[in-house]
Amino acid sequence: MTATIEVVRGDITEQAVDAIVNAANSSLMGGGGVDGAIHAAAGPQLLTECQALRRDRLPNGLPVGKAVTTGAGQLPTRFVIHTVGPKHWEYPDGGVEHLVSAHRNCLAEADRVGATSVAFPAISCGVYGWQAADAAPVAVTAVRESLGRFPNISLVRFVLFNDDAYETFRSEVAANPS
Ligand code: ADP
């Protein structure tokens, strides 16, 4: 079965899918942007789980491009998959391969925990400095190419917080319908 890739304008904390992706930072200790919104909506349980991860498995934090899963506290989803996008200014090409890895590894985590529907924010498109116009083709292509390896995942939803990013991701998905 071919998975559906859809694009909505909205708040990722309100998405009733199996898993939502958090554009976190390496510390996993919360931050601004979507990370702050997810922690605020999930409640303190999420930070407690992230602290346990740091203590037990990730003493040096989560590396860029990797992904790790926690529960979701009070969010209307089962899992939060935390990933770290590239900071655009740190790489000559913005860190394309890391952005690809972040998407691919999030889907691998979703598959591992049995999530069949996953919502992504525009990873790296806030404080980390990517333009949505540059990130959208990378993100959409990475998801499309990865989905072939994870046949149990039936829905990927990109959730964009502003009109510009929404239009950019929408036209990227529409340009190559699956
Ligand atoms: P990064 O550090 O990876 O750049 P940010 O959180 O700064 O992450 O921004 C990533 C994207 O998430 C931005 O496009 C921002 O507008 C968007 N965003 C912020 N809050 C939310 C939210 N509640 N739901 C969905 N997207 C959000």
mmCIF file with all atom_site columns, C-alpha atoms and ligand atoms in Angstrom:
data_model
loop_
_atom_site.group_PDB
_atom_site.id
_atom_site.type_symbol
_atom_site.label_atom_id
_atom_site.label_alt_id
_atom_site.label_comp_id
_atom_site.label_asym_id
_atom_site.label_entity_id
_atom_site.label_seq_id
_atom_site.pdbx_PDB_ins_code
_atom_site.Cartn_x
_atom_site.Cartn_y
_atom_site.Cartn_z
_atom_site.occupancy
_atom_site.B_iso_or_equiv
_atom_site.pdbx_formal_charge
_atom_site.auth_seq_id
_atom_site.auth_comp_id
_atom_site.auth_asym_id
_atom_site.auth_atom_id
_atom_site.pdbx_PDB_model_num
ATOM   1   C CA  . MET A 1 1   ? 0.000  0.000  0.000  1.00 0.00 ? 1   MET A CA  1
ATOM   2   C CA  . THR A 1 2   ? 1.240  3.479  -0.816 1.00 0.00 ? 2   THR A CA  1
ATOM   3   C CA  . ALA A 1 3   ? 1.475  5.806  2.156  1.00 0.00 ? 3   ALA A CA  1
ATOM   4   C CA  . THR A 1 4   ? -0.310 9.136  2.071  1.00 0.00 ? 4   THR A CA  1
ATOM   5   C CA  . ILE A 1 5   ? 1.769  12.289 2.450  1.00 0.00 ? 5   ILE A CA  1
ATOM   6   C CA  . GLU A 1 6   ? -0.350 15.276 3.402  1.00 0.00 ? 6   GLU A CA  1
ATOM   7   C CA  . VAL A 1 7   ? 0.325  18.881 4.307  1.00 0.00 ? 7   VAL A CA  1
ATOM   8   C CA  . VAL A 1 8   ? -1.713 20.904 6.798  1.00 0.00 ? 8   VAL A CA  1
ATOM   9   C CA  . ARG A 1 9   ? -1.402 24.325 8.339  1.00 0.00 ? 9   ARG A CA  1
ATOM   10  C CA  . GLY A 1 10  ? -1.642 24.052 12.106 1.00 0.00 ? 10  GLY A CA  1
ATOM   11  C CA  . ASP A 1 11  ? -0.137 23.260 15.466 1.00 0.00 ? 11  ASP A CA  1
ATOM   12  C CA  . ILE A 1 12  ? 1.681  19.953 15.732 1.00 0.00 ? 12  ILE A CA  1
ATOM   13  C CA  . THR A 1 13  ? 0.740  19.601 19.403 1.00 0.00 ? 13  THR A CA  1
ATOM   14  C CA  . GLU A 1 14  ? -2.900 19.154 18.353 1.00 0.00 ? 14  GLU A CA  1
ATOM   15  C CA  . GLN A 1 15  ? -2.306 16.313 15.900 1.00 0.00 ? 15  GLN A CA  1
ATOM   16  C CA  . ALA A 1 16  ? -3.998 13.034 16.816 1.00 0.00 ? 16  ALA A CA  1
ATOM   17  C CA  . VAL A 1 17  ? -1.556 10.798 14.976 1.00 0.00 ? 17  VAL A CA  1
ATOM   18  C CA  . ASP A 1 18  ? 0.462  7.943  16.484 1.00 0.00 ? 18  ASP A CA  1
ATOM   19  C CA  . ALA A 1 19  ? 3.680  9.982  16.691 1.00 0.00 ? 19  ALA A CA  1
ATOM   20  C CA  . ILE A 1 20  ? 4.749  13.577 16.336 1.00 0.00 ? 20  ILE A CA  1
ATOM   21  C CA  . VAL A 1 21  ? 8.276  14.695 15.584 1.00 0.00 ? 21  VAL A CA  1
ATOM   22  C CA  . ASN A 1 22  ? 9.971  17.286 17.753 1.00 0.00 ? 22  ASN A CA  1
ATOM   23  C CA  . ALA A 1 23  ? 12.596 19.549 16.157 1.00 0.00 ? 23  ALA A CA  1
ATOM   24  C CA  . ALA A 1 24  ? 14.632 19.415 19.342 1.00 0.00 ? 24  ALA A CA  1
ATOM   25  C CA  . ASN A 1 25  ? 18.142 20.477 20.176 1.00 0.00 ? 25  ASN A CA  1
ATOM   26  C CA  . SER A 1 26  ? 20.934 18.139 21.243 1.00 0.00 ? 26  SER A CA  1
ATOM   27  C CA  . SER A 1 27  ? 20.354 18.733 24.929 1.00 0.00 ? 27  SER A CA  1
ATOM   28  C CA  . LEU A 1 28  ? 16.796 17.329 24.794 1.00 0.00 ? 28  LEU A CA  1
ATOM   29  C CA  . MET A 1 29  ? 16.043 19.706 27.629 1.00 0.00 ? 29  MET A CA  1
ATOM   30  C CA  . GLY A 1 30  ? 13.448 21.728 25.725 1.00 0.00 ? 30  GLY A CA  1
ATOM   31  C CA  . GLY A 1 31  ? 13.830 25.090 24.060 1.00 0.00 ? 31  GLY A CA  1
ATOM   32  C CA  . GLY A 1 32  ? 11.854 27.574 22.006 1.00 0.00 ? 32  GLY A CA  1
ATOM   33  C CA  . GLY A 1 33  ? 9.770  27.148 18.877 1.00 0.00 ? 33  GLY A CA  1
ATOM   34  C CA  . VAL A 1 34  ? 8.095  23.830 18.294 1.00 0.00 ? 34  VAL A CA  1
ATOM   35  C CA  . ASP A 1 35  ? 10.191 22.175 21.013 1.00 0.00 ? 35  ASP A CA  1
ATOM   36  C CA  . GLY A 1 36  ? 8.864  24.597 23.638 1.00 0.00 ? 36  GLY A CA  1
ATOM   37  C CA  . ALA A 1 37  ? 5.307  24.169 22.372 1.00 0.00 ? 37  ALA A CA  1
ATOM   38  C CA  . ILE A 1 38  ? 5.542  20.372 22.559 1.00 0.00 ? 38  ILE A CA  1
ATOM   39  C CA  . HIS A 1 39  ? 6.962  20.389 26.085 1.00 0.00 ? 39  HIS A CA  1
ATOM   40  C CA  . ALA A 1 40  ? 4.380  22.923 27.244 1.00 0.00 ? 40  ALA A CA  1
ATOM   41  C CA  . ALA A 1 41  ? 1.486  20.902 25.860 1.00 0.00 ? 41  ALA A CA  1
ATOM   42  C CA  . ALA A 1 42  ? 2.832  17.523 26.958 1.00 0.00 ? 42  ALA A CA  1
ATOM   43  C CA  . GLY A 1 43  ? 3.443  18.561 30.560 1.00 0.00 ? 43  GLY A CA  1
ATOM   44  C CA  . PRO A 1 44  ? 6.362  17.692 32.860 1.00 0.00 ? 44  PRO A CA  1
ATOM   45  C CA  . GLN A 1 45  ? 6.363  13.966 32.104 1.00 0.00 ? 45  GLN A CA  1
ATOM   46  C CA  . LEU A 1 46  ? 8.056  14.635 28.774 1.00 0.00 ? 46  LEU A CA  1
ATOM   47  C CA  . LEU A 1 47  ? 10.981 16.455 30.333 1.00 0.00 ? 47  LEU A CA  1
ATOM   48  C CA  . THR A 1 48  ? 11.317 13.690 32.938 1.00 0.00 ? 48  THR A CA  1
ATOM   49  C CA  . GLU A 1 49  ? 11.604 11.110 30.145 1.00 0.00 ? 49  GLU A CA  1
ATOM   50  C CA  . CYS A 1 50  ? 14.121 13.238 28.269 1.00 0.00 ? 50  CYS A CA  1
ATOM   51  C CA  . GLN A 1 51  ? 16.212 13.613 31.412 1.00 0.00 ? 51  GLN A CA  1
ATOM   52  C CA  . ALA A 1 52  ? 16.193 9.840  31.844 1.00 0.00 ? 52  ALA A CA  1
ATOM   53  C CA  . LEU A 1 53  ? 17.354 9.393  28.245 1.00 0.00 ? 53  LEU A CA  1
ATOM   54  C CA  . ARG A 1 54  ? 20.226 11.813 28.804 1.00 0.00 ? 54  ARG A CA  1
ATOM   55  C CA  . ARG A 1 55  ? 21.234 9.999  31.961 1.00 0.00 ? 55  ARG A CA  1
ATOM   56  C CA  . ASP A 1 56  ? 20.942 6.437  30.651 1.00 0.00 ? 56  ASP A CA  1
ATOM   57  C CA  . ARG A 1 57  ? 21.590 6.448  26.904 1.00 0.00 ? 57  ARG A CA  1
ATOM   58  C CA  . LEU A 1 58  ? 22.665 9.861  25.674 1.00 0.00 ? 58  LEU A CA  1
ATOM   59  C CA  . PRO A 1 59  ? 25.058 11.460 28.151 1.00 0.00 ? 59  PRO A CA  1
ATOM   60  C CA  . ASN A 1 60  ? 26.421 13.724 25.415 1.00 0.00 ? 60  ASN A CA  1
ATOM   61  C CA  . GLY A 1 61  ? 23.023 14.572 23.992 1.00 0.00 ? 61  GLY A CA  1
ATOM   62  C CA  . LEU A 1 62  ? 21.337 13.582 20.750 1.00 0.00 ? 62  LEU A CA  1
ATOM   63  C CA  . PRO A 1 63  ? 23.601 14.040 17.718 1.00 0.00 ? 63  PRO A CA  1
ATOM   64  C CA  . VAL A 1 64  ? 22.418 15.997 14.695 1.00 0.00 ? 64  VAL A CA  1
ATOM   65  C CA  . GLY A 1 65  ? 20.430 13.843 12.268 1.00 0.00 ? 65  GLY A CA  1
ATOM   66  C CA  . LYS A 1 66  ? 19.599 11.156 14.854 1.00 0.00 ? 66  LYS A CA  1
ATOM   67  C CA  . ALA A 1 67  ? 16.235 10.434 16.465 1.00 0.00 ? 67  ALA A CA  1
ATOM   68  C CA  . VAL A 1 68  ? 14.976 9.049  19.749 1.00 0.00 ? 68  VAL A CA  1
ATOM   69  C CA  . THR A 1 69  ? 11.477 8.300  21.029 1.00 0.00 ? 69  THR A CA  1
ATOM   70  C CA  . THR A 1 70  ? 9.645  9.056  24.265 1.00 0.00 ? 70  THR A CA  1
ATOM   71  C CA  . GLY A 1 71  ? 6.067  8.906  25.430 1.00 0.00 ? 71  GLY A CA  1
ATOM   72  C CA  . ALA A 1 72  ? 3.899  11.935 24.853 1.00 0.00 ? 72  ALA A CA  1
ATOM   73  C CA  . GLY A 1 73  ? 2.632  13.020 28.278 1.00 0.00 ? 73  GLY A CA  1
ATOM   74  C CA  . GLN A 1 74  ? -0.713 14.756 27.873 1.00 0.00 ? 74  GLN A CA  1
ATOM   75  C CA  . LEU A 1 75  ? -0.491 15.188 24.102 1.00 0.00 ? 75  LEU A CA  1
ATOM   76  C CA  . PRO A 1 76  ? -3.130 13.506 21.905 1.00 0.00 ? 76  PRO A CA  1
ATOM   77  C CA  . THR A 1 77  ? -0.487 11.256 20.389 1.00 0.00 ? 77  THR A CA  1
ATOM   78  C CA  . ARG A 1 78  ? 1.323  8.193  21.676 1.00 0.00 ? 78  ARG A CA  1
ATOM   79  C CA  . PHE A 1 79  ? 4.933  9.059  20.964 1.00 0.00 ? 79  PHE A CA  1
ATOM   80  C CA  . VAL A 1 80  ? 7.211  12.045 20.552 1.00 0.00 ? 80  VAL A CA  1
ATOM   81  C CA  . ILE A 1 81  ? 10.137 11.355 18.240 1.00 0.00 ? 81  ILE A CA  1
ATOM   82  C CA  . HIS A 1 82  ? 12.870 13.852 18.989 1.00 0.00 ? 82  HIS A CA  1
ATOM   83  C CA  . THR A 1 83  ? 15.366 14.718 16.306 1.00 0.00 ? 83  THR A CA  1
ATOM   84  C CA  . VAL A 1 84  ? 18.009 17.390 15.814 1.00 0.00 ? 84  VAL A CA  1
ATOM   85  C CA  . GLY A 1 85  ? 18.116 19.186 12.495 1.00 0.00 ? 85  GLY A CA  1
ATOM   86  C CA  . PRO A 1 86  ? 21.234 20.842 11.114 1.00 0.00 ? 86  PRO A CA  1
ATOM   87  C CA  . LYS A 1 87  ? 21.968 24.466 11.876 1.00 0.00 ? 87  LYS A CA  1
ATOM   88  C CA  . HIS A 1 88  ? 22.094 25.991 8.398  1.00 0.00 ? 88  HIS A CA  1
ATOM   89  C CA  . TRP A 1 89  ? 25.120 28.194 9.093  1.00 0.00 ? 89  TRP A CA  1
ATOM   90  C CA  . GLU A 1 90  ? 27.287 25.290 10.259 1.00 0.00 ? 90  GLU A CA  1
ATOM   91  C CA  . TYR A 1 91  ? 27.616 23.581 6.847  1.00 0.00 ? 91  TYR A CA  1
ATOM   92  C CA  . PRO A 1 92  ? 28.503 24.822 3.370  1.00 0.00 ? 92  PRO A CA  1
ATOM   93  C CA  . ASP A 1 93  ? 25.302 23.266 1.990  1.00 0.00 ? 93  ASP A CA  1
ATOM   94  C CA  . GLY A 1 94  ? 23.265 23.895 5.125  1.00 0.00 ? 94  GLY A CA  1
ATOM   95  C CA  . GLY A 1 95  ? 23.630 20.267 6.192  1.00 0.00 ? 95  GLY A CA  1
ATOM   96  C CA  . VAL A 1 96  ? 21.449 18.577 3.575  1.00 0.00 ? 96  VAL A CA  1
ATOM   97  C CA  . GLU A 1 97  ? 22.544 15.058 4.531  1.00 0.00 ? 97  GLU A CA  1
ATOM   98  C CA  . HIS A 1 98  ? 21.736 15.685 8.180  1.00 0.00 ? 98  HIS A CA  1
ATOM   99  C CA  . LEU A 1 99  ? 18.290 16.974 7.253  1.00 0.00 ? 99  LEU A CA  1
ATOM   100 C CA  . VAL A 1 100 ? 17.718 13.843 5.170  1.00 0.00 ? 100 VAL A CA  1
ATOM   101 C CA  . SER A 1 101 ? 18.945 11.643 8.049  1.00 0.00 ? 101 SER A CA  1
ATOM   102 C CA  . ALA A 1 102 ? 16.716 13.408 10.544 1.00 0.00 ? 102 ALA A CA  1
ATOM   103 C CA  . HIS A 1 103 ? 13.622 12.563 8.490  1.00 0.00 ? 103 HIS A CA  1
ATOM   104 C CA  . ARG A 1 104 ? 14.761 9.028  7.708  1.00 0.00 ? 104 ARG A CA  1
ATOM   105 C CA  . ASN A 1 105 ? 15.689 8.244  11.314 1.00 0.00 ? 105 ASN A CA  1
ATOM   106 C CA  . CYS A 1 106 ? 12.371 9.598  12.591 1.00 0.00 ? 106 CYS A CA  1
ATOM   107 C CA  . LEU A 1 107 ? 10.516 7.224  10.288 1.00 0.00 ? 107 LEU A CA  1
ATOM   108 C CA  . ALA A 1 108 ? 12.759 4.365  11.422 1.00 0.00 ? 108 ALA A CA  1
ATOM   109 C CA  . GLU A 1 109 ? 11.884 5.198  15.023 1.00 0.00 ? 109 GLU A CA  1
ATOM   110 C CA  . ALA A 1 110 ? 8.179  5.367  14.169 1.00 0.00 ? 110 ALA A CA  1
ATOM   111 C CA  . ASP A 1 111 ? 8.417  1.963  12.531 1.00 0.00 ? 111 ASP A CA  1
ATOM   112 C CA  . ARG A 1 112 ? 10.335 0.521  15.469 1.00 0.00 ? 112 ARG A CA  1
ATOM   113 C CA  . VAL A 1 113 ? 7.692  1.560  18.010 1.00 0.00 ? 113 VAL A CA  1
ATOM   114 C CA  . GLY A 1 114 ? 4.762  0.573  15.786 1.00 0.00 ? 114 GLY A CA  1
ATOM   115 C CA  . ALA A 1 115 ? 3.505  4.038  14.899 1.00 0.00 ? 115 ALA A CA  1
ATOM   116 C CA  . THR A 1 116 ? 1.710  4.038  11.558 1.00 0.00 ? 116 THR A CA  1
ATOM   117 C CA  . SER A 1 117 ? 0.929  7.762  11.321 1.00 0.00 ? 117 SER A CA  1
ATOM   118 C CA  . VAL A 1 118 ? 3.544  10.445 11.889 1.00 0.00 ? 118 VAL A CA  1
ATOM   119 C CA  . ALA A 1 119 ? 3.451  14.250 11.888 1.00 0.00 ? 119 ALA A CA  1
ATOM   120 C CA  . PHE A 1 120 ? 6.545  16.319 11.081 1.00 0.00 ? 120 PHE A CA  1
ATOM   121 C CA  . PRO A 1 121 ? 7.154  20.017 11.668 1.00 0.00 ? 121 PRO A CA  1
ATOM   122 C CA  . ALA A 1 122 ? 9.433  21.977 9.342  1.00 0.00 ? 122 ALA A CA  1
ATOM   123 C CA  . ILE A 1 123 ? 12.647 20.720 10.916 1.00 0.00 ? 123 ILE A CA  1
ATOM   124 C CA  . SER A 1 124 ? 15.430 23.357 10.972 1.00 0.00 ? 124 SER A CA  1
ATOM   125 C CA  . CYS A 1 125 ? 13.130 26.037 9.507  1.00 0.00 ? 125 CYS A CA  1
ATOM   126 C CA  . GLY A 1 126 ? 13.040 28.197 12.618 1.00 0.00 ? 126 GLY A CA  1
ATOM   127 C CA  . VAL A 1 127 ? 15.991 29.126 14.802 1.00 0.00 ? 127 VAL A CA  1
ATOM   128 C CA  . TYR A 1 128 ? 18.226 26.720 12.857 1.00 0.00 ? 128 TYR A CA  1
ATOM   129 C CA  . GLY A 1 129 ? 18.009 28.965 9.836  1.00 0.00 ? 129 GLY A CA  1
ATOM   130 C CA  . TRP A 1 130 ? 16.776 26.929 6.874  1.00 0.00 ? 130 TRP A CA  1
ATOM   131 C CA  . GLN A 1 131 ? 14.390 28.589 4.430  1.00 0.00 ? 131 GLN A CA  1
ATOM   132 C CA  . ALA A 1 132 ? 11.227 26.569 3.879  1.00 0.00 ? 132 ALA A CA  1
ATOM   133 C CA  . ALA A 1 133 ? 11.825 26.761 0.121  1.00 0.00 ? 133 ALA A CA  1
ATOM   134 C CA  . ASP A 1 134 ? 15.140 24.946 0.569  1.00 0.00 ? 134 ASP A CA  1
ATOM   135 C CA  . ALA A 1 135 ? 13.996 22.509 3.242  1.00 0.00 ? 135 ALA A CA  1
ATOM   136 C CA  . ALA A 1 136 ? 10.726 21.378 1.643  1.00 0.00 ? 136 ALA A CA  1
ATOM   137 C CA  . PRO A 1 137 ? 12.234 19.440 -1.296 1.00 0.00 ? 137 PRO A CA  1
ATOM   138 C CA  . VAL A 1 138 ? 14.809 17.831 0.980  1.00 0.00 ? 138 VAL A CA  1
ATOM   139 C CA  . ALA A 1 139 ? 12.226 16.865 3.600  1.00 0.00 ? 139 ALA A CA  1
ATOM   140 C CA  . VAL A 1 140 ? 9.590  15.598 1.161  1.00 0.00 ? 140 VAL A CA  1
ATOM   141 C CA  . THR A 1 141 ? 12.095 13.608 -0.903 1.00 0.00 ? 141 THR A CA  1
ATOM   142 C CA  . ALA A 1 142 ? 13.661 12.086 2.217  1.00 0.00 ? 142 ALA A CA  1
ATOM   143 C CA  . VAL A 1 143 ? 10.252 10.994 3.493  1.00 0.00 ? 143 VAL A CA  1
ATOM   144 C CA  . ARG A 1 144 ? 9.183  9.607  0.117  1.00 0.00 ? 144 ARG A CA  1
ATOM   145 C CA  . GLU A 1 145 ? 12.366 7.635  -0.331 1.00 0.00 ? 145 GLU A CA  1
ATOM   146 C CA  . SER A 1 146 ? 12.307 6.289  3.239  1.00 0.00 ? 146 SER A CA  1
ATOM   147 C CA  . LEU A 1 147 ? 8.685  5.195  3.195  1.00 0.00 ? 147 LEU A CA  1
ATOM   148 C CA  . GLY A 1 148 ? 9.526  2.336  0.836  1.00 0.00 ? 148 GLY A CA  1
ATOM   149 C CA  . ARG A 1 149 ? 11.475 0.757  3.675  1.00 0.00 ? 149 ARG A CA  1
ATOM   150 C CA  . PHE A 1 150 ? 8.663  1.124  6.196  1.00 0.00 ? 150 PHE A CA  1
ATOM   151 C CA  . PRO A 1 151 ? 5.525  -0.343 4.635  1.00 0.00 ? 151 PRO A CA  1
ATOM   152 C CA  . ASN A 1 152 ? 3.603  -0.239 7.914  1.00 0.00 ? 152 ASN A CA  1
ATOM   153 C CA  . ILE A 1 153 ? 3.664  3.556  7.974  1.00 0.00 ? 153 ILE A CA  1
ATOM   154 C CA  . SER A 1 154 ? 0.525  4.661  6.142  1.00 0.00 ? 154 SER A CA  1
ATOM   155 C CA  . LEU A 1 155 ? 0.399  8.416  6.823  1.00 0.00 ? 155 LEU A CA  1
ATOM   156 C CA  . VAL A 1 156 ? 2.965  11.189 7.012  1.00 0.00 ? 156 VAL A CA  1
ATOM   157 C CA  . ARG A 1 157 ? 1.587  14.646 7.722  1.00 0.00 ? 157 ARG A CA  1
ATOM   158 C CA  . PHE A 1 158 ? 3.696  17.783 7.454  1.00 0.00 ? 158 PHE A CA  1
ATOM   159 C CA  . VAL A 1 159 ? 2.303  20.363 9.875  1.00 0.00 ? 159 VAL A CA  1
ATOM   160 C CA  . LEU A 1 160 ? 3.283  23.931 9.061  1.00 0.00 ? 160 LEU A CA  1
ATOM   161 C CA  . PHE A 1 161 ? 2.825  26.775 11.437 1.00 0.00 ? 161 PHE A CA  1
ATOM   162 C CA  . ASN A 1 162 ? 2.735  29.681 9.008  1.00 0.00 ? 162 ASN A CA  1
ATOM   163 C CA  . ASP A 1 163 ? 1.234  30.362 5.589  1.00 0.00 ? 163 ASP A CA  1
ATOM   164 C CA  . ASP A 1 164 ? 4.514  30.663 3.755  1.00 0.00 ? 164 ASP A CA  1
ATOM   165 C CA  . ALA A 1 165 ? 5.873  27.318 4.937  1.00 0.00 ? 165 ALA A CA  1
ATOM   166 C CA  . TYR A 1 166 ? 2.482  25.706 4.394  1.00 0.00 ? 166 TYR A CA  1
ATOM   167 C CA  . GLU A 1 167 ? 2.311  26.875 0.774  1.00 0.00 ? 167 GLU A CA  1
ATOM   168 C CA  . THR A 1 168 ? 5.882  25.792 0.141  1.00 0.00 ? 168 THR A CA  1
ATOM   169 C CA  . PHE A 1 169 ? 5.430  22.274 1.487  1.00 0.00 ? 169 PHE A CA  1
ATOM   170 C CA  . ARG A 1 170 ? 1.991  21.941 -0.109 1.00 0.00 ? 170 ARG A CA  1
ATOM   171 C CA  . SER A 1 171 ? 3.294  22.733 -3.567 1.00 0.00 ? 171 SER A CA  1
ATOM   172 C CA  . GLU A 1 172 ? 6.293  20.464 -3.072 1.00 0.00 ? 172 GLU A CA  1
ATOM   173 C CA  . VAL A 1 173 ? 4.045  17.497 -2.261 1.00 0.00 ? 173 VAL A CA  1
ATOM   174 C CA  . ALA A 1 174 ? 1.575  18.409 -5.016 1.00 0.00 ? 174 ALA A CA  1
ATOM   175 C CA  . ALA A 1 175 ? 4.359  18.616 -7.593 1.00 0.00 ? 175 ALA A CA  1
ATOM   176 C CA  . ASN A 1 176 ? 5.120  14.918 -7.218 1.00 0.00 ? 176 ASN A CA  1
ATOM   177 C CA  . PRO A 1 177 ? 2.005  13.170 -5.958 1.00 0.00 ? 177 PRO A CA  1
ATOM   178 C CA  . SER A 1 178 ? 2.650  9.647  -4.743 1.00 0.00 ? 178 SER A CA  1
HETATM 179 P P1  . ADP B 2 .   ? 14.593 24.467 14.537 1.00 0.00 ? 1   ADP B P1  1
HETATM 180 O O1  . ADP B 2 .   ? 15.423 24.767 15.770 1.00 0.00 ? 1   ADP B O1  1
HETATM 181 O O2  . ADP B 2 .   ? 14.757 23.049 14.052 1.00 0.00 ? 1   ADP B O2  1
HETATM 182 O O3  . ADP B 2 .   ? 14.787 25.492 13.472 1.00 0.00 ? 1   ADP B O3  1
HETATM 183 P P2  . ADP B 2 .   ? 12.085 25.704 15.432 1.00 0.00 ? 1   ADP B P2  1
HETATM 184 O O4  . ADP B 2 .   ? 11.185 25.197 16.498 1.00 0.00 ? 1   ADP B O4  1
HETATM 185 O O5  . ADP B 2 .   ? 12.810 26.990 15.706 1.00 0.00 ? 1   ADP B O5  1
HETATM 186 O O6  . ADP B 2 .   ? 13.094 24.507 15.074 1.00 0.00 ? 1   ADP B O6  1
HETATM 187 O O7  . ADP B 2 .   ? 11.252 25.881 14.095 1.00 0.00 ? 1   ADP B O7  1
HETATM 188 C C1  . ADP B 2 .   ? 10.885 24.811 13.274 1.00 0.00 ? 1   ADP B C1  1
HETATM 189 C C2  . ADP B 2 .   ? 9.562  25.125 12.614 1.00 0.00 ? 1   ADP B C2  1
HETATM 190 O O8  . ADP B 2 .   ? 8.500  24.827 13.518 1.00 0.00 ? 1   ADP B O8  1
HETATM 191 C C3  . ADP B 2 .   ? 9.385  26.599 12.227 1.00 0.00 ? 1   ADP B C3  1
HETATM 192 O O9  . ADP B 2 .   ? 8.901  26.637 10.888 1.00 0.00 ? 1   ADP B O9  1
HETATM 193 C C4  . ADP B 2 .   ? 8.324  27.086 13.212 1.00 0.00 ? 1   ADP B C4  1
HETATM 194 O O10 . ADP B 2 .   ? 7.498  28.098 12.633 1.00 0.00 ? 1   ADP B O10 1
HETATM 195 C C5  . ADP B 2 .   ? 7.528  25.840 13.451 1.00 0.00 ? 1   ADP B C5  1
HETATM 196 N N1  . ADP B 2 .   ? 6.692  25.762 14.661 1.00 0.00 ? 1   ADP B N1  1
HETATM 197 C C6  . ADP B 2 .   ? 6.779  26.469 15.804 1.00 0.00 ? 1   ADP B C6  1
HETATM 198 N N2  . ADP B 2 .   ? 5.815  26.098 16.664 1.00 0.00 ? 1   ADP B N2  1
HETATM 199 C C7  . ADP B 2 .   ? 5.098  25.120 16.038 1.00 0.00 ? 1   ADP B C7  1
HETATM 200 C C8  . ADP B 2 .   ? 3.952  24.325 16.386 1.00 0.00 ? 1   ADP B C8  1
HETATM 201 N N3  . ADP B 2 .   ? 3.344  24.445 17.569 1.00 0.00 ? 1   ADP B N3  1
HETATM 202 N N4  . ADP B 2 .   ? 3.490  23.418 15.476 1.00 0.00 ? 1   ADP B N4  1
HETATM 203 C C9  . ADP B 2 .   ? 4.089  23.260 14.273 1.00 0.00 ? 1   ADP B C9  1
HETATM 204 N N5  . ADP B 2 .   ? 5.165  23.973 13.887 1.00 0.00 ? 1   ADP B N5  1
HETATM 205 C C10 . ADP B 2 .   ? 5.659  24.891 14.760 1.00 0.00 ? 1   ADP B C10 1
#
